[in-house]
Structures are given as C-alpha cells and as structure tokens.
Amino acid sequence: MVDVFITRKTFDEVLAYFDEAGIGYFHNAQDVPLPPAELAEQLAQSGAPALMSVLTDTVDATLLDAAPQLQVVANVAVGYNNVDVQAATERGIVVTNTPDVLTETTADLAFALLMAAARRLSEADPYMRAGKYKRWQLFQPHLGLDVYGKTLGIVGMGRIGAATARRGALGFGMRVLYHGHHDHLEADREWGAQRVDMETLLRQSDFISLHVPLTEETHHMIAARELAMMKPTAIIVNTSRGPVIKEVDLVAALQDGVIAGAGLDVYEEEPQMQPGLAGLYEHVVLTPHIGSGSVETRLRMSMTAAQNAAAVLQNQRPPNPVN
Ligand code: DGY
C-alpha cells in the first residue's frame, strides 16, 4: 500500500526510514518535476494520504481536490509559498515545513554571497584562471569593499536572519540593524543590534540581507524606491525568495550605479533570471538557489519532512506544522 507520495528523488535514508516504520511509498526517483496534471493524476491514483513535496511542486486547490484522501503535505523546505495553506486548512490537511535544520547553512551562504560580492570573488577567480594576473599592483583591477566593521541590515530577523546577523556581529565586528515585526532581545543585548524602521535600515546599511518569507506583504518589498534609498556603495543579498525583490528594478539600479552590487541566490521567475543580470559582473554574484544546499542539510530537511509525514500517518502531532 502507498502511504506517502514522494514527488522527487530523495535520500536512501528517507526510504529506509519509511521501510523501517512500515510506511509504504511511491517515489518519483527521476528528480525532475512531474507536470501538475501528471502529479495530480498519479497522486490520486496512488491513494496516498501523505504528500512529500518540494518547493517546485505547486500544491494548490486543484491538486488538493484531485486527492481527497490527503491528510498531510510535508514540504521539504522551510518556505512553503508553493503550498496553498489556506486551501489545505479548509480541507483539513496538515501542512508541515523543515525549520531549524537549514538555518546555519543558509546563513553561511548569505554571508558567503555578501563576502564574495564585496571582495569581487566571482570576477577575480576567472581572471586568475585565464592567466591575466601579471603582477601585484596597488590599484589592482578587483579592489573591493571592506566588510569588517561595516553596518549590516537584516530584513526579517527570524532564525536565518538572526544567524546571519550573528556572523556579522561576532565574526566581522559589524553594527547590526534589523527590521521585523518583533524585537530580538538576544541580538539587542548580546551584539548591540538595533531594530529600526525600513527606511533607516535602507539608508544606513552597507550590506542588506533579506530573510523574509514570501507573502503579499513582502512581494516586491525591494523595488526602485527602496533601492534609491540605499547607499551607492551598498550591496544587497537575497537568500529568501526571489519575488521579494522586483528584479527588473534591481537590474536597472545595478546598471545605473544606484547601488554597488548584489549577491543573489533566488530569482523572481526561477529558474530564469532577468536577462540583464547575467551581463553584470562588478560586485555581482549569482548562485542557483543553494542556500540550504549542503549534503548534510538537504538530508536533514528530507528526514524532517519524512518524520512530519510519518507523525500524521501515525495520528500524532507532527513536529513542524504550519497550519
Ligand atoms: C527553503 O527551505 O525554503 C529553501 O529555499 C530550500 O532551499
């Protein structure tokens, strides 16, 4: 019998976990997304009460209606904007995510992007490989911007935002400003962080790192107006969700020198990006949504989702419900 429908290739450890628990599964081992109609048809046919989805699966009302047997959608991600949570809740379906296990890994990438964009690593590396380095010069072609002691603005001081702020404050002596719905008392007390309004953050930060979920409120929260408030030397980093930045405005701001650079891991229309972005090199670093992309973390995320699915199947409260 099939209890769990796994939409994409998963780890052997996950399959072993289900085997040991006596939980039957269908596993799309191909690691390519099933087209929505095919996913709906196969999910309905499987009769599985649990769906283990990834962020490229659109779990909307149409899919949920095609599978009335569903009890749980266990998303293998901390973000769940690919799932219509309201539609699931209305149908009595539990939705779960994978918080905590990817916090430090994603903060590592945010900081790596910040550093790489500031110090122009993606320009310097191909320069070196191409044999263009002839001599050390005071005015080398890849002079960058200091990170140490600068001001770091964190938009969204949740787990990942706070982990990124901690790296800046403790590792790089940065002054931390943050914008969010709540005070972060530990950050205020331990690292002298300050909660400020968005405009203050935009105007005073040297580096701005985005850590908000994608919602109606955060959609395009960084557009031409906000970019214009930033320092011309500022670098923006996004490891959250692409549509938080209006990408066309960001490209224009980078082209016109409104801000200095960007480190981007997420894009508005993944896997595409605004055509202009690929032609921008100076202080611009682009990665393909690998914030949580270490082997250990992707395994932890997958196991967490499996445990969430199993809990619901065993009539227990899952560790990470979002509804
Ligand atoms: C998440 O967990 O939301 C990440 O974007 C996945 O890489």
Short mmCIF file of N, CA and C in Angstrom, two decimals, residues 160-281:
data_model
loop_
_atom_site.label_atom_id
_atom_site.label_comp_id
_atom_site.label_asym_id
_atom_site.label_seq_id
_atom_site.Cartn_x
_atom_site.Cartn_y
_atom_site.Cartn_z
N ILE A 160 16.98 32.50 10.36
CA ILE A 160 18.10 32.64 9.42
C ILE A 160 18.64 34.08 9.45
N GLY A 161 17.74 35.04 9.57
CA GLY A 161 18.18 36.44 9.67
C GLY A 161 19.09 36.62 10.88
N ALA A 162 18.67 36.05 12.02
CA ALA A 162 19.46 36.20 13.25
C ALA A 162 20.80 35.47 13.13
N ALA A 163 20.80 34.32 12.46
CA ALA A 163 22.06 33.57 12.30
C ALA A 163 23.03 34.35 11.40
N THR A 164 22.48 35.04 10.41
CA THR A 164 23.32 35.88 9.53
C THR A 164 23.85 37.09 10.31
N ALA A 165 22.96 37.67 11.11
CA ALA A 165 23.36 38.83 11.92
C ALA A 165 24.47 38.44 12.89
N ARG A 166 24.34 37.24 13.47
CA ARG A 166 25.37 36.77 14.44
C ARG A 166 26.73 36.67 13.76
N ARG A 167 26.74 36.15 12.54
CA ARG A 167 28.02 36.07 11.81
C ARG A 167 28.63 37.46 11.63
N GLY A 168 27.77 38.42 11.27
CA GLY A 168 28.27 39.78 11.04
C GLY A 168 28.78 40.42 12.33
N ALA A 169 27.98 40.29 13.39
CA ALA A 169 28.32 40.97 14.64
C ALA A 169 29.54 40.35 15.30
N LEU A 170 29.52 39.02 15.45
CA LEU A 170 30.58 38.36 16.21
C LEU A 170 31.81 38.06 15.36
N GLY A 171 31.59 37.75 14.09
CA GLY A 171 32.73 37.38 13.25
C GLY A 171 33.40 38.56 12.58
N PHE A 172 32.63 39.61 12.31
CA PHE A 172 33.16 40.69 11.49
C PHE A 172 32.99 42.08 12.14
N GLY A 173 32.68 42.08 13.42
CA GLY A 173 32.58 43.35 14.14
C GLY A 173 31.62 44.33 13.51
N MET A 174 30.55 43.81 12.92
CA MET A 174 29.62 44.71 12.22
C MET A 174 28.58 45.28 13.18
N ARG A 175 28.14 46.46 12.86
CA ARG A 175 26.97 47.03 13.54
C ARG A 175 25.75 46.42 12.87
N VAL A 176 24.82 45.91 13.67
CA VAL A 176 23.66 45.24 13.08
C VAL A 176 22.40 46.07 13.28
N LEU A 177 21.74 46.37 12.18
CA LEU A 177 20.39 46.95 12.21
C LEU A 177 19.44 45.88 11.71
N TYR A 178 18.22 45.84 12.22
CA TYR A 178 17.28 44.88 11.66
C TYR A 178 15.89 45.46 11.60
N HIS A 179 15.13 44.91 10.65
CA HIS A 179 13.75 45.34 10.50
C HIS A 179 12.87 44.09 10.58
N GLY A 180 11.86 44.14 11.41
CA GLY A 180 10.98 42.99 11.54
C GLY A 180 9.83 43.35 12.46
N HIS A 181 8.95 42.37 12.65
CA HIS A 181 7.76 42.65 13.46
C HIS A 181 8.06 42.67 14.96
N HIS A 182 9.16 42.02 15.35
CA HIS A 182 9.44 41.88 16.79
C HIS A 182 10.87 42.28 17.12
N ASP A 183 11.05 42.66 18.38
CA ASP A 183 12.43 42.85 18.87
C ASP A 183 13.10 41.49 18.99
N HIS A 184 14.40 41.47 18.81
CA HIS A 184 15.18 40.25 19.05
C HIS A 184 16.07 40.58 20.24
N LEU A 185 15.58 40.23 21.42
CA LEU A 185 16.22 40.73 22.64
C LEU A 185 17.66 40.24 22.78
N GLU A 186 17.91 38.97 22.38
CA GLU A 186 19.27 38.44 22.50
C GLU A 186 20.23 39.24 21.60
N ALA A 187 19.76 39.51 20.37
CA ALA A 187 20.62 40.27 19.44
C ALA A 187 20.86 41.68 19.97
N ASP A 188 19.83 42.28 20.54
CA ASP A 188 19.98 43.64 21.08
C ASP A 188 20.98 43.64 22.23
N ARG A 189 20.80 42.66 23.11
CA ARG A 189 21.62 42.61 24.33
C ARG A 189 23.05 42.16 24.04
N GLU A 190 23.16 41.05 23.30
CA GLU A 190 24.48 40.43 23.13
C GLU A 190 25.33 41.10 22.05
N TRP A 191 24.70 41.58 20.99
CA TRP A 191 25.50 42.11 19.88
C TRP A 191 25.22 43.59 19.62
N GLY A 192 24.45 44.20 20.49
CA GLY A 192 24.14 45.62 20.30
C GLY A 192 23.33 45.89 19.04
N ALA A 193 22.55 44.89 18.60
CA ALA A 193 21.72 45.09 17.40
C ALA A 193 20.60 46.07 17.70
N GLN A 194 20.11 46.71 16.66
CA GLN A 194 19.04 47.71 16.84
C GLN A 194 17.92 47.45 15.86
N ARG A 195 16.70 47.39 16.37
CA ARG A 195 15.54 47.27 15.47
C ARG A 195 15.18 48.67 14.99
N VAL A 196 15.07 48.81 13.67
CA VAL A 196 14.82 50.14 13.09
C VAL A 196 13.73 50.04 12.03
N ASP A 197 13.21 51.17 11.61
CA ASP A 197 12.22 51.13 10.52
C ASP A 197 12.96 50.86 9.21
N MET A 198 12.20 50.48 8.20
CA MET A 198 12.79 50.03 6.94
C MET A 198 13.63 51.13 6.31
N GLU A 199 13.13 52.36 6.37
CA GLU A 199 13.86 53.43 5.70
C GLU A 199 15.23 53.66 6.34
N THR A 200 15.27 53.62 7.66
CA THR A 200 16.55 53.79 8.37
C THR A 200 17.51 52.68 7.96
N LEU A 201 16.97 51.47 7.92
CA LEU A 201 17.82 50.32 7.55
C LEU A 201 18.38 50.51 6.14
N LEU A 202 17.51 50.92 5.22
CA LEU A 202 17.94 51.07 3.83
C LEU A 202 18.99 52.17 3.71
N ARG A 203 18.79 53.25 4.42
CA ARG A 203 19.68 54.41 4.28
C ARG A 203 21.03 54.19 4.97
N GLN A 204 21.03 53.43 6.07
CA GLN A 204 22.26 53.36 6.87
C GLN A 204 23.10 52.10 6.63
N SER A 205 22.53 51.08 6.00
CA SER A 205 23.27 49.82 5.91
C SER A 205 24.26 49.82 4.74
N ASP A 206 25.39 49.17 4.96
CA ASP A 206 26.34 48.94 3.86
C ASP A 206 26.00 47.64 3.14
N PHE A 207 25.49 46.68 3.91
CA PHE A 207 25.07 45.40 3.35
C PHE A 207 23.66 45.13 3.86
N ILE A 208 22.80 44.70 2.95
CA ILE A 208 21.41 44.39 3.34
C ILE A 208 21.14 42.95 2.96
N SER A 209 20.70 42.16 3.93
CA SER A 209 20.44 40.75 3.67
C SER A 209 18.96 40.46 3.95
N LEU A 210 18.30 39.84 2.99
CA LEU A 210 16.85 39.64 3.09
C LEU A 210 16.54 38.24 3.63
N HIS A 211 15.66 38.18 4.63
CA HIS A 211 15.33 36.89 5.26
C HIS A 211 13.85 36.83 5.62
N VAL A 212 13.02 37.25 4.69
CA VAL A 212 11.57 37.24 4.95
C VAL A 212 10.92 36.14 4.11
N PRO A 213 9.81 35.59 4.61
CA PRO A 213 9.07 34.66 3.76
C PRO A 213 8.37 35.43 2.65
N LEU A 214 8.00 34.75 1.58
CA LEU A 214 7.26 35.43 0.51
C LEU A 214 5.78 35.45 0.86
N THR A 215 5.26 36.66 1.06
CA THR A 215 3.84 36.85 1.35
C THR A 215 3.38 38.06 0.53
N GLU A 216 2.09 38.38 0.64
CA GLU A 216 1.63 39.59 -0.07
C GLU A 216 2.36 40.82 0.43
N GLU A 217 2.67 40.82 1.72
CA GLU A 217 3.33 41.98 2.33
C GLU A 217 4.77 42.13 1.83
N THR A 218 5.44 41.01 1.59
CA THR A 218 6.87 41.09 1.24
C THR A 218 7.12 41.05 -0.28
N HIS A 219 6.08 40.76 -1.07
CA HIS A 219 6.25 40.72 -2.51
C HIS A 219 6.71 42.09 -3.01
N HIS A 220 7.84 42.14 -3.70
CA HIS A 220 8.42 43.39 -4.22
C HIS A 220 8.66 44.42 -3.12
N MET A 221 9.04 43.97 -1.94
CA MET A 221 9.29 44.95 -0.88
C MET A 221 10.57 45.75 -1.17
N ILE A 222 11.41 45.21 -2.06
CA ILE A 222 12.57 45.99 -2.53
C ILE A 222 12.35 46.28 -4.02
N ALA A 223 12.04 47.53 -4.32
CA ALA A 223 11.84 47.97 -5.72
C ALA A 223 12.58 49.29 -5.89
N ALA A 224 12.33 49.98 -7.00
CA ALA A 224 13.12 51.19 -7.33
C ALA A 224 13.19 52.18 -6.16
N ARG A 225 12.06 52.39 -5.50
CA ARG A 225 12.00 53.39 -4.42
C ARG A 225 12.96 53.01 -3.28
N GLU A 226 12.94 51.75 -2.91
CA GLU A 226 13.79 51.29 -1.80
C GLU A 226 15.26 51.29 -2.22
N LEU A 227 15.51 50.86 -3.46
CA LEU A 227 16.89 50.83 -3.93
C LEU A 227 17.48 52.24 -3.95
N ALA A 228 16.64 53.20 -4.29
CA ALA A 228 17.11 54.60 -4.34
C ALA A 228 17.48 55.12 -2.96
N MET A 229 16.93 54.52 -1.91
CA MET A 229 17.27 54.97 -0.56
C MET A 229 18.60 54.40 -0.08
N MET A 230 19.07 53.34 -0.76
CA MET A 230 20.28 52.68 -0.30
C MET A 230 21.52 53.49 -0.68
N LYS A 231 22.62 53.22 0.02
CA LYS A 231 23.88 53.91 -0.29
C LYS A 231 24.37 53.48 -1.67
N PRO A 232 25.04 54.34 -2.41
CA PRO A 232 25.57 53.92 -3.72
C PRO A 232 26.64 52.84 -3.59
N THR A 233 27.17 52.67 -2.38
CA THR A 233 28.18 51.63 -2.14
C THR A 233 27.56 50.36 -1.56
N ALA A 234 26.24 50.32 -1.44
CA ALA A 234 25.59 49.20 -0.74
C ALA A 234 25.52 47.95 -1.61
N ILE A 235 25.51 46.81 -0.91
CA ILE A 235 25.34 45.52 -1.58
C ILE A 235 24.13 44.83 -0.95
N ILE A 236 23.26 44.28 -1.81
CA ILE A 236 22.08 43.59 -1.31
C ILE A 236 22.24 42.08 -1.53
N VAL A 237 21.82 41.32 -0.54
CA VAL A 237 21.95 39.86 -0.59
C VAL A 237 20.56 39.27 -0.41
N ASN A 238 20.22 38.32 -1.29
CA ASN A 238 18.91 37.68 -1.15
C ASN A 238 19.03 36.16 -1.19
N THR A 239 18.74 35.55 -0.03
CA THR A 239 18.67 34.08 0.02
C THR A 239 17.27 33.65 0.44
N SER A 240 16.29 34.57 0.34
CA SER A 240 14.94 34.23 0.82
C SER A 240 14.08 33.72 -0.33
N ARG A 241 13.34 34.60 -0.97
CA ARG A 241 12.57 34.24 -2.15
C ARG A 241 12.73 35.35 -3.18
N GLY A 242 12.85 34.98 -4.44
CA GLY A 242 13.13 35.94 -5.49
C GLY A 242 12.17 37.11 -5.55
N PRO A 243 10.84 36.85 -5.52
CA PRO A 243 9.90 37.96 -5.72
C PRO A 243 9.90 39.01 -4.61
N VAL A 244 10.69 38.81 -3.56
CA VAL A 244 10.82 39.86 -2.55
C VAL A 244 11.49 41.10 -3.19
N ILE A 245 12.33 40.86 -4.19
CA ILE A 245 12.94 41.98 -4.93
C ILE A 245 12.27 42.08 -6.30
N LYS A 246 11.95 43.28 -6.71
CA LYS A 246 11.48 43.48 -8.08
C LYS A 246 12.74 43.46 -8.96
N GLU A 247 12.93 42.34 -9.62
CA GLU A 247 14.23 42.07 -10.24
C GLU A 247 14.57 43.07 -11.35
N VAL A 248 13.55 43.48 -12.09
CA VAL A 248 13.81 44.43 -13.18
C VAL A 248 14.35 45.74 -12.61
N ASP A 249 13.84 46.15 -11.45
CA ASP A 249 14.32 47.38 -10.81
C ASP A 249 15.73 47.20 -10.27
N LEU A 250 16.02 46.01 -9.78
CA LEU A 250 17.37 45.76 -9.27
C LEU A 250 18.39 45.83 -10.40
N VAL A 251 18.06 45.23 -11.52
CA VAL A 251 18.98 45.26 -12.66
C VAL A 251 19.25 46.71 -13.07
N ALA A 252 18.18 47.50 -13.14
CA ALA A 252 18.36 48.92 -13.52
C ALA A 252 19.23 49.63 -12.49
N ALA A 253 18.99 49.35 -11.21
CA ALA A 253 19.77 50.03 -10.14
C ALA A 253 21.24 49.65 -10.22
N LEU A 254 21.52 48.40 -10.55
CA LEU A 254 22.92 47.96 -10.67
C LEU A 254 23.56 48.59 -11.91
N GLN A 255 22.81 48.61 -13.00
CA GLN A 255 23.35 49.18 -14.24
C GLN A 255 23.62 50.68 -14.09
N ASP A 256 22.75 51.36 -13.34
CA ASP A 256 22.88 52.81 -13.22
C ASP A 256 23.76 53.24 -12.04
N GLY A 257 24.28 52.26 -11.30
CA GLY A 257 25.13 52.61 -10.15
C GLY A 257 24.36 53.16 -8.97
N VAL A 258 23.08 52.89 -8.90
CA VAL A 258 22.29 53.34 -7.74
C VAL A 258 22.78 52.62 -6.49
N ILE A 259 23.09 51.33 -6.62
CA ILE A 259 23.76 50.59 -5.55
C ILE A 259 24.99 49.90 -6.18
N ALA A 260 25.85 49.36 -5.31
CA ALA A 260 27.13 48.84 -5.84
C ALA A 260 27.04 47.39 -6.30
N GLY A 261 26.21 46.59 -5.63
CA GLY A 261 26.26 45.18 -6.01
C GLY A 261 25.17 44.34 -5.39
N ALA A 262 25.23 43.04 -5.72
CA ALA A 262 24.20 42.12 -5.24
C ALA A 262 24.76 40.71 -5.18
N GLY A 263 24.30 39.99 -4.18
CA GLY A 263 24.59 38.55 -4.08
C GLY A 263 23.24 37.85 -4.05
N LEU A 264 22.92 37.16 -5.12
CA LEU A 264 21.57 36.61 -5.25
C LEU A 264 21.61 35.10 -5.35
N ASP A 265 20.73 34.46 -4.58
CA ASP A 265 20.59 33.00 -4.66
C ASP A 265 19.20 32.62 -5.14
N VAL A 266 18.31 33.60 -5.21
CA VAL A 266 16.92 33.33 -5.59
C VAL A 266 16.45 34.39 -6.58
N TYR A 267 15.49 34.04 -7.41
CA TYR A 267 15.10 34.88 -8.56
C TYR A 267 13.59 34.91 -8.67
N GLU A 268 13.14 35.96 -9.36
CA GLU A 268 11.69 36.16 -9.40
C GLU A 268 10.97 35.06 -10.14
N GLU A 269 11.55 34.59 -11.23
CA GLU A 269 10.89 33.56 -12.06
C GLU A 269 11.84 32.38 -12.22
N GLU A 270 12.16 31.73 -11.11
CA GLU A 270 13.14 30.63 -11.22
C GLU A 270 12.63 29.54 -12.13
N PRO A 271 13.48 28.90 -12.93
CA PRO A 271 14.93 29.04 -12.93
C PRO A 271 15.45 30.17 -13.84
N GLN A 272 14.56 31.02 -14.35
CA GLN A 272 15.03 32.14 -15.19
C GLN A 272 15.51 33.28 -14.30
N MET A 273 16.26 34.18 -14.91
CA MET A 273 16.52 35.45 -14.23
C MET A 273 16.41 36.57 -15.27
N GLN A 274 16.27 37.79 -14.80
CA GLN A 274 16.19 38.94 -15.70
C GLN A 274 17.39 38.90 -16.64
N PRO A 275 17.19 39.04 -17.95
CA PRO A 275 18.30 38.92 -18.89
C PRO A 275 19.49 39.81 -18.52
N GLY A 276 19.22 41.03 -18.06
CA GLY A 276 20.32 41.95 -17.75
C GLY A 276 21.25 41.47 -16.66
N LEU A 277 20.77 40.61 -15.79
CA LEU A 277 21.58 40.21 -14.63
C LEU A 277 22.85 39.47 -15.04
N ALA A 278 22.70 38.58 -16.02
CA ALA A 278 23.84 37.74 -16.41
C ALA A 278 24.99 38.58 -16.98
N GLY A 279 24.69 39.77 -17.44
CA GLY A 279 25.74 40.63 -18.02
C GLY A 279 26.39 41.53 -16.98
N LEU A 280 25.97 41.43 -15.73
CA LEU A 280 26.54 42.29 -14.68
C LEU A 280 27.55 41.49 -13.88
N TYR A 281 28.74 41.98 -13.79
CA TYR A 281 29.80 41.24 -13.09
C TYR A 281 30.32 41.97 -11.85
#
